[in-house]
Amino acid sequence: MVRLTGLILVAAMGLAACGGGTEITQLGPDGRPIQRIYDVRSANAGEIQYRMLDAVNTYRQAGNRPPLALNAQLNAAAATHSRDMSVQNRPWHFGSDGSSPVDRVRRAGYPGSVQGEAISETYENELETLAAWMAEPLTRNVIMDPVAREMGFAWYQEPSGKIWWTLTTGR
């Protein structure tokens, strides 16, 4: 009951915040809204990483999973892979040198074991990307893995605005 009340309160505050705005959505020739580029290059990396960590831990708490902590080595491995996916121009779990997530995490000096990896090629922000990952069973399982205790999260943004996201979990 408390959770339902909290959700209703959050929804009401969100709707209240929508009123009175003068922002005009620009439409394309097809009549659909033109997507704005989410520029993460100029954003504070720490803010984005902690916003993602908080969102992941909110899902995990709702699923009775232990929270994750950010890990610098997992962040480094995720950043390396995001940039490499851009170079390869394809979202997949293997590096251009044939490396796997396990190889990348070891190279970054992570002493634990890799639990999983979620990747994405998109123009969406980190929270929209997380929502897409949670909608897919395989990536949802990576994020909700009860054994995972740490998380790395990073991205690479191309000049066109396309973003390559990588989330790696470990224990």
mmCIF file of C-alpha atoms in Angstrom:
data_model
loop_
_atom_site.group_PDB
_atom_site.id
_atom_site.type_symbol
_atom_site.label_atom_id
_atom_site.label_comp_id
_atom_site.label_asym_id
_atom_site.label_seq_id
_atom_site.Cartn_x
_atom_site.Cartn_y
_atom_site.Cartn_z
ATOM 1 C CA MET A 1 0.000 0.000 0.000
ATOM 2 C CA VAL A 2 2.826 2.375 0.864
ATOM 3 C CA ARG A 3 4.498 1.639 -2.467
ATOM 4 C CA LEU A 4 1.257 2.315 -4.372
ATOM 5 C CA THR A 5 0.742 5.583 -2.512
ATOM 6 C CA GLY A 6 4.328 6.583 -3.295
ATOM 7 C CA LEU A 7 3.864 5.826 -6.986
ATOM 8 C CA ILE A 8 0.677 7.876 -7.121
ATOM 9 C CA LEU A 9 2.413 10.777 -5.377
ATOM 10 C CA VAL A 10 5.344 10.677 -7.807
ATOM 11 C CA ALA A 11 2.971 10.543 -10.791
ATOM 12 C CA ALA A 12 0.973 13.495 -9.455
ATOM 13 C CA MET A 13 4.127 15.577 -8.936
ATOM 14 C CA GLY A 14 5.290 14.694 -12.436
ATOM 15 C CA LEU A 15 2.001 15.794 -13.952
ATOM 16 C CA ALA A 16 2.004 18.989 -11.917
ATOM 17 C CA ALA A 17 5.468 19.803 -13.209
ATOM 18 C CA CYS A 18 4.191 19.511 -16.775
ATOM 19 C CA GLY A 19 1.681 22.331 -16.495
ATOM 20 C CA GLY A 20 2.405 25.854 -17.637
ATOM 21 C CA GLY A 21 5.355 25.005 -19.862
ATOM 22 C CA THR A 22 5.875 26.928 -23.086
ATOM 23 C CA GLU A 23 8.247 24.461 -24.750
ATOM 24 C CA ILE A 24 7.174 23.770 -28.328
ATOM 25 C CA THR A 25 7.930 20.370 -29.805
ATOM 26 C CA GLN A 26 9.312 20.626 -33.311
ATOM 27 C CA LEU A 27 7.753 18.188 -35.767
ATOM 28 C CA GLY A 28 9.436 16.593 -38.748
ATOM 29 C CA PRO A 29 7.985 16.152 -42.266
ATOM 30 C CA ASP A 30 6.332 12.918 -41.129
ATOM 31 C CA GLY A 31 4.470 14.753 -38.354
ATOM 32 C CA ARG A 32 6.440 13.012 -35.618
ATOM 33 C CA PRO A 33 8.518 14.916 -33.035
ATOM 34 C CA ILE A 34 12.121 15.527 -34.068
ATOM 35 C CA GLN A 35 14.444 13.784 -31.664
ATOM 36 C CA ARG A 36 16.912 16.057 -29.924
ATOM 37 C CA ILE A 37 20.470 14.882 -29.570
ATOM 38 C CA TYR A 38 21.369 14.045 -25.992
ATOM 39 C CA ASP A 39 24.858 15.499 -25.648
ATOM 40 C CA VAL A 40 26.752 13.503 -23.043
ATOM 41 C CA ARG A 41 30.138 14.817 -24.153
ATOM 42 C CA SER A 42 29.630 18.068 -22.294
ATOM 43 C CA ALA A 43 27.785 16.550 -19.346
ATOM 44 C CA ASN A 44 29.390 15.615 -16.063
ATOM 45 C CA ALA A 45 30.306 11.932 -16.347
ATOM 46 C CA GLY A 46 29.938 11.377 -12.618
ATOM 47 C CA GLU A 47 26.392 12.721 -12.598
ATOM 48 C CA ILE A 48 25.385 10.398 -15.407
ATOM 49 C CA GLN A 49 27.034 7.369 -13.797
ATOM 50 C CA TYR A 50 25.411 8.025 -10.420
ATOM 51 C CA ARG A 51 22.023 8.743 -12.007
ATOM 52 C CA MET A 52 22.265 5.336 -13.719
ATOM 53 C CA LEU A 53 23.452 3.647 -10.517
ATOM 54 C CA ASP A 54 20.519 5.131 -8.574
ATOM 55 C CA ALA A 55 18.049 3.999 -11.238
ATOM 56 C CA VAL A 56 19.524 0.481 -11.387
ATOM 57 C CA ASN A 57 19.433 0.221 -7.600
ATOM 58 C CA THR A 58 15.812 1.380 -7.558
ATOM 59 C CA TYR A 59 14.904 -1.527 -9.854
ATOM 60 C CA ARG A 60 17.027 -3.892 -7.771
ATOM 61 C CA GLN A 61 15.424 -2.749 -4.511
ATOM 62 C CA ALA A 62 11.953 -3.278 -5.977
ATOM 63 C CA GLY A 63 13.059 -6.798 -6.942
ATOM 64 C CA ASN A 64 14.548 -7.524 -3.494
ATOM 65 C CA ARG A 65 18.103 -7.575 -4.878
ATOM 66 C CA PRO A 66 21.132 -6.136 -3.082
ATOM 67 C CA PRO A 67 22.320 -2.732 -4.317
ATOM 68 C CA LEU A 68 25.273 -2.344 -6.657
ATOM 69 C CA ALA A 69 28.251 -0.046 -6.115
ATOM 70 C CA LEU A 70 30.160 1.709 -8.891
ATOM 71 C CA ASN A 71 33.611 0.255 -9.500
ATOM 72 C CA ALA A 72 36.389 2.213 -11.241
ATOM 73 C CA GLN A 73 37.856 -0.832 -13.015
ATOM 74 C CA LEU A 74 34.452 -1.894 -14.335
ATOM 75 C CA ASN A 75 33.855 1.708 -15.467
ATOM 76 C CA ALA A 76 37.179 1.612 -17.341
ATOM 77 C CA ALA A 77 36.345 -1.706 -19.018
ATOM 78 C CA ALA A 78 32.904 -0.352 -20.015
ATOM 79 C CA ALA A 79 34.436 2.835 -21.444
ATOM 80 C CA THR A 80 36.959 0.854 -23.497
ATOM 81 C CA HIS A 81 34.221 -1.321 -24.928
ATOM 82 C CA SER A 82 31.894 1.585 -25.735
ATOM 83 C CA ARG A 83 34.601 3.272 -27.785
ATOM 84 C CA ASP A 84 35.541 -0.010 -29.469
ATOM 85 C CA MET A 85 31.932 -0.702 -30.492
ATOM 86 C CA SER A 86 31.905 2.712 -32.174
ATOM 87 C CA VAL A 87 35.094 1.862 -34.059
ATOM 88 C CA GLN A 88 33.539 -1.433 -35.177
ATOM 89 C CA ASN A 89 30.209 0.295 -35.878
ATOM 90 C CA ARG A 90 28.235 -2.531 -34.322
ATOM 91 C CA PRO A 91 26.849 -3.280 -30.884
ATOM 92 C CA TRP A 92 28.163 -6.614 -29.752
ATOM 93 C CA HIS A 93 29.989 -8.129 -26.815
ATOM 94 C CA PHE A 94 33.335 -8.812 -28.486
ATOM 95 C CA GLY A 95 36.124 -6.301 -28.942
ATOM 96 C CA SER A 96 37.831 -5.605 -32.261
ATOM 97 C CA ASP A 97 40.720 -7.731 -30.950
ATOM 98 C CA GLY A 98 38.378 -10.644 -30.167
ATOM 99 C CA SER A 99 38.255 -9.818 -26.439
ATOM 100 C CA SER A 100 35.291 -10.841 -24.321
ATOM 101 C CA PRO A 101 33.828 -8.968 -21.352
ATOM 102 C CA VAL A 102 35.959 -11.194 -19.089
ATOM 103 C CA ASP A 103 39.131 -10.229 -20.987
ATOM 104 C CA ARG A 104 38.338 -6.500 -20.807
ATOM 105 C CA VAL A 105 37.591 -6.588 -17.094
ATOM 106 C CA ARG A 106 40.828 -8.467 -16.363
ATOM 107 C CA ARG A 107 42.825 -5.948 -18.419
ATOM 108 C CA ALA A 108 41.255 -3.150 -16.381
ATOM 109 C CA GLY A 109 42.504 -4.817 -13.192
ATOM 110 C CA TYR A 110 39.164 -5.913 -11.757
ATOM 111 C CA PRO A 111 39.850 -8.617 -9.151
ATOM 112 C CA GLY A 112 36.343 -10.108 -9.180
ATOM 113 C CA SER A 113 34.348 -11.971 -11.782
ATOM 114 C CA VAL A 114 32.127 -10.615 -14.528
ATOM 115 C CA GLN A 115 28.454 -11.316 -14.037
ATOM 116 C CA GLY A 116 27.117 -9.750 -17.207
ATOM 117 C CA GLU A 117 27.168 -6.953 -19.739
ATOM 118 C CA ALA A 118 24.443 -4.847 -21.340
ATOM 119 C CA ILE A 119 25.223 -2.789 -24.454
ATOM 120 C CA SER A 120 23.342 -0.367 -26.653
ATOM 121 C CA GLU A 121 23.720 1.784 -29.751
ATOM 122 C CA THR A 122 21.244 4.649 -29.538
ATOM 123 C CA TYR A 123 20.525 8.372 -29.455
ATOM 124 C CA GLU A 124 18.596 7.953 -26.177
ATOM 125 C CA ASN A 125 19.760 9.118 -22.767
ATOM 126 C CA GLU A 126 20.923 6.726 -20.067
ATOM 127 C CA LEU A 127 17.547 6.372 -18.351
ATOM 128 C CA GLU A 128 15.723 5.672 -21.628
ATOM 129 C CA THR A 129 18.417 3.113 -22.400
ATOM 130 C CA LEU A 130 17.964 1.498 -18.981
ATOM 131 C CA ALA A 131 14.201 1.293 -19.579
ATOM 132 C CA ALA A 132 14.862 -0.486 -22.897
ATOM 133 C CA TRP A 133 17.269 -2.893 -21.186
ATOM 134 C CA MET A 134 14.710 -3.644 -18.476
ATOM 135 C CA ALA A 135 12.110 -4.448 -21.155
ATOM 136 C CA GLU A 136 14.329 -7.202 -22.598
ATOM 137 C CA PRO A 137 14.672 -10.425 -20.551
ATOM 138 C CA LEU A 138 18.397 -10.995 -21.259
ATOM 139 C CA THR A 139 19.572 -7.512 -20.301
ATOM 140 C CA ARG A 140 17.072 -7.339 -17.441
ATOM 141 C CA ASN A 141 18.668 -10.509 -16.042
ATOM 142 C CA VAL A 142 22.106 -8.869 -16.186
ATOM 143 C CA ILE A 143 20.867 -5.825 -14.265
ATOM 144 C CA MET A 144 18.830 -7.845 -11.755
ATOM 145 C CA ASP A 145 21.374 -10.655 -11.191
ATOM 146 C CA PRO A 146 21.215 -11.315 -7.426
ATOM 147 C CA VAL A 147 24.882 -12.350 -7.333
ATOM 148 C CA ALA A 148 26.171 -9.039 -8.783
ATOM 149 C CA ARG A 149 27.565 -6.524 -6.276
ATOM 150 C CA GLU A 150 29.333 -3.945 -8.461
ATOM 151 C CA MET A 151 28.664 -2.099 -11.676
ATOM 152 C CA GLY A 152 30.638 -0.286 -14.317
ATOM 153 C CA PHE A 153 28.879 2.114 -16.636
ATOM 154 C CA ALA A 154 30.316 4.199 -19.459
ATOM 155 C CA TRP A 155 29.666 5.425 -22.986
ATOM 156 C CA TYR A 156 31.173 6.883 -26.092
ATOM 157 C CA GLN A 157 29.372 9.540 -28.118
ATOM 158 C CA GLU A 158 30.151 10.019 -31.790
ATOM 159 C CA PRO A 159 30.128 13.485 -33.417
ATOM 160 C CA SER A 160 26.748 12.570 -34.996
ATOM 161 C CA GLY A 161 25.281 12.212 -31.500
ATOM 162 C CA LYS A 162 25.013 8.414 -31.538
ATOM 163 C CA ILE A 163 25.862 6.974 -28.128
ATOM 164 C CA TRP A 164 27.378 3.569 -27.409
ATOM 165 C CA TRP A 165 26.439 2.537 -23.835
ATOM 166 C CA THR A 166 28.018 -0.298 -21.836
ATOM 167 C CA LEU A 167 26.961 -1.532 -18.411
ATOM 168 C CA THR A 168 29.069 -4.296 -16.838
ATOM 169 C CA THR A 169 28.270 -6.081 -13.596
ATOM 170 C CA GLY A 170 30.648 -8.023 -11.373
ATOM 171 C CA ARG A 171 31.108 -9.567 -7.955
#
